[in-house]
Amino acid sequence: MLPLWRGRGIREAGGRFSALGRELLGHWGAWRGAPGDSGACLVEKRLCPSSFLEPPPLGGGADAEEAEGQVPVASRNPELSGLASTDPSGQCRLAELLRSLMPRTLDGQITLEKTPSYFVTREAPGRIHGMSPDTKLIVVVRNPVTRAISDYAQTLSKTPGLPSFRALAFRHGLGPVDTAWSAVRIGLYAQHLTNWLRLFPLSRFLFVSGERLVSDPAGEVGRVQDFLGLKRVVTDKHFYFNATKGFPCLKKAQGGSRPRCLGKSKGRPHPRVPEAVVRRLRDFYRPFNRRFYQMTGQDFGWD
């Protein structure tokens, strides 16, 4: 999730999960806080946040990094995961700490913070609404089957010897889908969105297609700029496709500095998954996808 705050004194911050974020903000109750504890805090009224909610992993902080220097948005690494911690005590103090860690901005800039797990964590909407009910929420989603395989590939790269994708995704061979496995559960977008819509109206959300972000990055980034009330500064002149990575790279329209491409951890090959497994997962996600289309008013074309 990328929260963005419009106002004076704070610059947009985004990035990636880090030991720093967990250490400094790990006591701020959010994901596993007490049931019903909204964690409301008083924050500066001059701030008018916007936010990215991005189910992990969809490119990490790359979206924020690409925007920096092109539009009045600046990104901060590492990600600040303070809204995703466990202890509800000291939330107002830590809210101030969270804001103090963000770089300063000028009037008219937007403050941004992105932590992917915000979207899939039950207590996060209450905590964010408590900080600023005017927050704008940008959700980047992709085909949940592809997302689950990508999630597995990332975990496998860090944990060799992991059981097969099939063994983790299903119980008893090709029995029931195991929704307890986070790689599967995260893709139940309709369920997660239901949690957010209890506090935020649909008008506060922009839903970005992860597939179109690759095939038509200028088009999707244009929608983001419109949603945030920004001038369309980033256009198709700022992108070129890197065939090696399989992702677009960002460049300055008039040349100059070197293009900025996704890091080494992005675009890694996916493990081969049997077609029967993929087909079962598609069937499993289909009703959830259709409900998500109805809720958002967008057909992402995953079925």
Short mmCIF file of C-alpha atoms in Angstrom, two decimals:
data_model
loop_
_atom_site.label_atom_id
_atom_site.label_comp_id
_atom_site.label_asym_id
_atom_site.label_seq_id
_atom_site.Cartn_x
_atom_site.Cartn_y
_atom_site.Cartn_z
CA MET A 1 0.00 0.00 0.00
CA LEU A 2 1.21 3.47 -0.85
CA PRO A 3 -0.31 6.16 1.34
CA LEU A 4 0.06 9.59 -0.26
CA TRP A 5 -0.38 12.80 1.71
CA ARG A 6 -1.01 16.09 -0.07
CA GLY A 7 0.09 19.10 1.94
CA ARG A 8 2.99 21.04 3.41
CA GLY A 9 5.99 19.79 5.30
CA ILE A 10 5.92 16.11 4.35
CA ARG A 11 7.20 14.60 1.14
CA GLU A 12 5.89 11.49 -0.51
CA ALA A 13 7.42 8.37 0.82
CA GLY A 14 7.29 4.84 -0.49
CA GLY A 15 9.55 1.86 -0.57
CA ARG A 16 9.99 -1.69 0.52
CA PHE A 17 9.60 -3.64 3.75
CA SER A 18 12.75 -3.35 5.81
CA ALA A 19 14.28 -4.11 9.15
CA LEU A 20 14.31 -0.36 9.78
CA GLY A 21 10.59 -0.03 9.26
CA ARG A 22 9.83 -3.04 11.42
CA GLU A 23 12.18 -1.93 14.18
CA LEU A 24 10.99 1.67 14.36
CA LEU A 25 7.30 1.09 13.76
CA GLY A 26 6.80 -2.51 14.80
CA HIS A 27 4.86 -1.50 17.91
CA TRP A 28 2.12 0.33 16.07
CA GLY A 29 -0.99 -1.86 16.30
CA ALA A 30 -2.45 -2.71 12.93
CA TRP A 31 -2.68 -6.15 11.38
CA ARG A 32 -3.15 -8.26 14.50
CA GLY A 33 -4.31 -5.61 16.93
CA ALA A 34 -7.23 -6.03 19.28
CA PRO A 35 -10.52 -6.72 17.44
CA GLY A 36 -12.44 -3.52 16.87
CA ASP A 37 -9.51 -1.30 17.85
CA SER A 38 -9.39 1.35 15.16
CA GLY A 39 -6.27 2.97 16.53
CA ALA A 40 -7.53 6.48 15.71
CA CYS A 41 -4.91 9.18 16.14
CA LEU A 42 -4.85 12.93 15.67
CA VAL A 43 -2.67 13.91 12.73
CA GLU A 44 -2.02 17.28 11.13
CA LYS A 45 -5.18 18.49 9.46
CA ARG A 46 -3.18 20.08 6.68
CA LEU A 47 -2.33 16.62 5.39
CA CYS A 48 -4.63 15.09 2.80
CA PRO A 49 -3.29 11.57 2.23
CA SER A 50 -3.46 9.29 -0.75
CA SER A 51 -2.39 5.68 -0.66
CA PHE A 52 -1.31 2.66 -2.69
CA LEU A 53 -2.68 -0.71 -1.63
CA GLU A 54 -0.70 -3.33 -3.44
CA PRO A 55 -1.02 -7.05 -2.69
CA PRO A 56 2.56 -8.33 -2.43
CA PRO A 57 4.57 -8.95 -4.54
CA LEU A 58 3.81 -6.75 -7.57
CA GLY A 59 7.04 -4.90 -8.10
CA GLY A 60 7.67 -3.58 -4.61
CA GLY A 61 8.77 0.03 -4.50
CA ALA A 62 9.42 0.25 -8.21
CA ASP A 63 6.19 2.11 -8.95
CA ALA A 64 7.04 4.84 -6.47
CA GLU A 65 10.64 5.00 -7.66
CA GLU A 66 9.57 5.40 -11.27
CA ALA A 67 7.26 8.28 -10.39
CA GLU A 68 9.90 10.21 -8.47
CA GLY A 69 11.48 12.96 -10.51
CA GLN A 70 8.77 12.84 -13.18
CA VAL A 71 5.71 14.15 -11.30
CA PRO A 72 5.31 15.99 -7.97
CA VAL A 73 5.71 12.71 -6.11
CA ALA A 74 8.83 11.58 -4.27
CA SER A 75 9.50 8.08 -2.99
CA ARG A 76 11.27 7.02 0.16
CA ASN A 77 13.00 3.70 0.70
CA PRO A 78 12.60 1.61 2.74
CA GLU A 79 8.88 0.99 3.12
CA LEU A 80 7.38 2.16 6.38
CA SER A 81 5.40 -0.79 7.71
CA GLY A 82 4.15 0.96 10.82
CA LEU A 83 0.50 0.49 9.94
CA ALA A 84 1.11 -3.26 9.76
CA SER A 85 2.33 -4.02 13.25
CA THR A 86 0.84 -5.65 16.29
CA ASP A 87 0.82 -3.54 19.44
CA PRO A 88 -2.01 -0.98 19.75
CA SER A 89 -0.14 1.02 22.41
CA GLY A 90 1.55 4.30 21.62
CA GLN A 91 -0.10 4.73 18.22
CA CYS A 92 -0.30 8.52 18.23
CA ARG A 93 3.36 8.81 19.19
CA LEU A 94 4.33 6.40 16.44
CA ALA A 95 2.11 8.22 13.95
CA GLU A 96 4.28 11.26 14.56
CA LEU A 97 7.38 9.08 14.16
CA LEU A 98 6.06 7.70 10.86
CA ARG A 99 5.51 11.20 9.53
CA SER A 100 8.89 12.40 10.78
CA LEU A 101 10.63 9.68 8.74
CA MET A 102 9.19 11.01 5.49
CA PRO A 103 11.24 13.52 3.47
CA ARG A 104 10.00 17.11 3.34
CA THR A 105 8.01 18.43 0.40
CA LEU A 106 6.91 21.69 -1.11
CA ASP A 107 3.32 22.86 -1.39
CA GLY A 108 1.46 20.94 -4.07
CA GLN A 109 3.49 17.76 -3.70
CA ILE A 110 1.96 14.50 -2.50
CA THR A 111 3.20 12.31 0.32
CA LEU A 112 3.27 8.64 -0.54
CA GLU A 113 3.97 5.50 1.48
CA LYS A 114 3.63 2.00 0.09
CA THR A 115 3.50 -1.23 2.05
CA PRO A 116 1.97 -4.16 0.12
CA SER A 117 0.51 -6.02 3.08
CA TYR A 118 -1.76 -3.14 4.10
CA PHE A 119 -4.40 -4.30 1.60
CA VAL A 120 -4.65 -7.82 3.00
CA THR A 121 -4.49 -7.00 6.70
CA ARG A 122 -7.75 -6.85 8.63
CA GLU A 123 -6.96 -3.98 11.00
CA ALA A 124 -5.24 -1.69 8.50
CA PRO A 125 -8.34 0.16 7.19
CA GLY A 126 -9.29 1.34 10.69
CA ARG A 127 -5.78 2.53 11.44
CA ILE A 128 -5.43 4.42 8.17
CA HIS A 129 -8.93 5.88 8.45
CA GLY A 130 -8.01 6.99 11.96
CA MET A 131 -5.00 8.88 10.63
CA SER A 132 -6.86 10.47 7.72
CA PRO A 133 -10.28 9.53 6.35
CA ASP A 134 -9.49 11.56 3.21
CA THR A 135 -6.74 9.18 2.13
CA LYS A 136 -6.83 8.11 -1.51
CA LEU A 137 -6.17 4.42 -2.06
CA ILE A 138 -4.53 3.01 -5.18
CA VAL A 139 -4.75 -0.77 -5.50
CA VAL A 140 -2.51 -2.61 -7.98
CA VAL A 141 -3.78 -6.12 -8.75
CA ARG A 142 -2.92 -8.86 -11.16
CA ASN A 143 -4.29 -12.28 -12.08
CA PRO A 144 -4.36 -14.06 -8.69
CA VAL A 145 -3.09 -17.32 -10.20
CA THR A 146 -0.04 -15.60 -11.71
CA ARG A 147 0.38 -13.64 -8.49
CA ALA A 148 0.41 -16.82 -6.39
CA ILE A 149 3.05 -18.44 -8.63
CA SER A 150 5.13 -15.26 -8.52
CA ASP A 151 4.84 -15.21 -4.74
CA TYR A 152 6.02 -18.81 -4.61
CA ALA A 153 8.94 -18.05 -6.95
CA GLN A 154 10.07 -15.22 -4.69
CA THR A 155 9.88 -17.38 -1.58
CA LEU A 156 11.63 -20.27 -3.34
CA SER A 157 14.53 -17.99 -4.30
CA LYS A 158 15.08 -17.28 -0.61
CA THR A 159 14.20 -20.74 0.73
CA PRO A 160 15.59 -23.51 -1.47
CA GLY A 161 14.05 -26.89 -0.74
CA LEU A 162 10.55 -25.49 -0.33
CA PRO A 163 7.77 -28.02 -1.06
CA SER A 164 6.32 -27.85 -4.56
CA PHE A 165 3.75 -25.21 -5.48
CA ARG A 166 1.14 -27.94 -5.84
CA ALA A 167 1.85 -29.32 -2.37
CA LEU A 168 1.39 -25.90 -0.80
CA ALA A 169 -1.63 -24.77 -2.85
CA PHE A 170 -3.76 -27.86 -2.28
CA ARG A 171 -4.60 -30.23 0.52
CA HIS A 172 -4.26 -33.95 -0.12
CA GLY A 173 -2.81 -33.78 -3.64
CA LEU A 174 -5.35 -31.95 -5.79
CA GLY A 175 -7.90 -31.77 -2.99
CA PRO A 176 -9.40 -28.50 -1.67
CA VAL A 177 -7.44 -25.31 -2.29
CA ASP A 178 -5.55 -24.36 0.86
CA THR A 179 -6.63 -20.78 1.56
CA ALA A 180 -4.53 -20.80 4.71
CA TRP A 181 -1.45 -20.45 2.49
CA SER A 182 -0.81 -16.72 2.13
CA ALA A 183 0.12 -16.97 -1.56
CA VAL A 184 -3.42 -18.20 -2.25
CA ARG A 185 -5.25 -16.12 0.35
CA ILE A 186 -3.83 -12.79 -0.86
CA GLY A 187 -5.51 -13.29 -4.26
CA LEU A 188 -9.00 -13.23 -2.72
CA TYR A 189 -9.24 -9.55 -3.62
CA ALA A 190 -13.01 -9.26 -3.14
CA GLN A 191 -12.74 -10.36 0.48
CA HIS A 192 -9.97 -7.88 1.25
CA LEU A 193 -11.77 -5.05 -0.51
CA THR A 194 -14.94 -5.73 1.50
CA ASN A 195 -12.94 -4.97 4.62
CA TRP A 196 -11.82 -1.59 3.24
CA LEU A 197 -15.25 -0.57 1.95
CA ARG A 198 -16.61 -0.62 5.50
CA LEU A 199 -14.70 2.61 6.10
CA PHE A 200 -13.70 4.07 2.72
CA PRO A 201 -16.15 4.77 -0.13
CA LEU A 202 -15.35 3.28 -3.52
CA SER A 203 -14.67 6.79 -4.83
CA ARG A 204 -11.48 6.90 -2.73
CA PHE A 205 -10.01 3.95 -4.67
CA LEU A 206 -8.24 3.59 -7.99
CA PHE A 207 -7.71 0.02 -9.19
CA VAL A 208 -4.66 -0.43 -11.42
CA SER A 209 -4.19 -3.52 -13.58
CA GLY A 210 -0.82 -5.15 -13.03
CA GLU A 211 -1.02 -6.65 -16.51
CA ARG A 212 -1.72 -3.30 -18.19
CA LEU A 213 0.97 -1.69 -16.08
CA VAL A 214 3.36 -3.89 -18.09
CA SER A 215 1.65 -3.78 -21.50
CA ASP A 216 0.60 -0.11 -21.35
CA PRO A 217 2.50 1.58 -18.52
CA ALA A 218 1.83 5.12 -19.77
CA GLY A 219 -1.90 4.46 -19.89
CA GLU A 220 -2.10 3.11 -16.35
CA VAL A 221 0.23 5.77 -14.94
CA GLY A 222 -1.92 8.35 -16.73
CA ARG A 223 -4.95 7.09 -14.83
CA VAL A 224 -3.00 7.40 -11.58
CA GLN A 225 -2.03 10.98 -12.38
CA ASP A 226 -5.65 11.84 -13.15
CA PHE A 227 -6.86 10.22 -9.94
CA LEU A 228 -4.40 12.26 -7.89
CA GLY A 229 -5.26 15.48 -9.67
CA LEU A 230 -1.79 15.73 -11.22
CA LYS A 231 -0.88 17.03 -14.63
CA ARG A 232 -0.12 14.18 -17.06
CA VAL A 233 3.64 14.61 -17.05
CA VAL A 234 4.57 10.93 -17.46
CA THR A 235 3.65 9.74 -20.97
CA ASP A 236 4.63 6.97 -23.37
CA LYS A 237 7.83 8.91 -24.12
CA HIS A 238 9.08 7.97 -20.67
CA PHE A 239 8.93 4.19 -21.15
CA TYR A 240 10.63 1.50 -23.17
CA PHE A 241 10.23 -2.25 -22.88
CA ASN A 242 13.15 -4.27 -21.55
CA ALA A 243 12.82 -7.66 -23.25
CA THR A 244 15.35 -9.25 -20.88
CA LYS A 245 13.43 -8.31 -17.74
CA GLY A 246 10.00 -8.53 -19.32
CA PHE A 247 9.05 -5.17 -17.82
CA PRO A 248 9.03 -1.55 -19.01
CA CYS A 249 11.82 0.76 -17.88
CA LEU A 250 11.52 4.46 -17.12
CA LYS A 251 13.56 7.06 -18.95
CA LYS A 252 13.58 10.82 -19.25
CA ALA A 253 11.63 11.95 -22.28
CA GLN A 254 14.51 14.03 -23.63
CA GLY A 255 17.24 11.49 -22.89
CA GLY A 256 19.98 12.34 -20.42
CA SER A 257 20.29 10.06 -17.41
CA ARG A 258 20.35 6.27 -17.64
CA PRO A 259 16.98 4.47 -17.75
CA ARG A 260 15.65 3.10 -14.47
CA CYS A 261 14.68 -0.56 -14.64
CA LEU A 262 13.38 -2.97 -12.01
CA GLY A 263 15.96 -4.58 -9.76
CA LYS A 264 17.51 -8.02 -9.98
CA SER A 265 14.76 -9.61 -7.90
CA LYS A 266 12.11 -8.64 -10.50
CA GLY A 267 11.38 -10.63 -13.62
CA ARG A 268 12.79 -13.85 -12.20
CA PRO A 269 11.69 -17.03 -14.06
CA HIS A 270 8.63 -18.73 -12.62
CA PRO A 271 8.81 -22.44 -11.75
CA ARG A 272 6.92 -24.78 -14.03
CA VAL A 273 3.49 -25.53 -12.60
CA PRO A 274 1.41 -28.40 -14.07
CA GLU A 275 -1.51 -27.23 -16.21
CA ALA A 276 -3.94 -29.22 -14.06
CA VAL A 277 -2.86 -27.19 -11.04
CA VAL A 278 -3.22 -23.88 -12.89
CA ARG A 279 -6.65 -24.91 -14.20
CA ARG A 280 -7.88 -25.85 -10.70
CA LEU A 281 -6.74 -22.50 -9.34
CA ARG A 282 -8.43 -20.62 -12.17
CA ASP A 283 -11.67 -22.42 -11.38
CA PHE A 284 -11.25 -21.65 -7.69
CA TYR A 285 -10.64 -17.93 -8.18
CA ARG A 286 -13.29 -17.38 -10.87
CA PRO A 287 -16.24 -16.54 -8.55
CA PHE A 288 -14.03 -14.32 -6.40
CA ASN A 289 -12.74 -12.54 -9.50
CA ARG A 290 -16.24 -11.93 -10.81
CA ARG A 291 -17.32 -10.52 -7.47
CA PHE A 292 -14.27 -8.25 -7.52
CA TYR A 293 -15.20 -7.05 -11.03
CA GLN A 294 -18.69 -6.21 -9.79
CA MET A 295 -17.39 -4.39 -6.72
CA THR A 296 -14.90 -2.27 -8.66
CA GLY A 297 -16.86 -1.81 -11.88
CA GLN A 298 -13.84 -3.12 -13.83
CA ASP A 299 -13.31 -6.35 -15.75
CA PHE A 300 -9.63 -7.26 -15.44
CA GLY A 301 -9.95 -10.12 -17.96
CA TRP A 302 -8.55 -12.86 -15.76
CA ASP A 303 -11.25 -15.43 -16.65
#
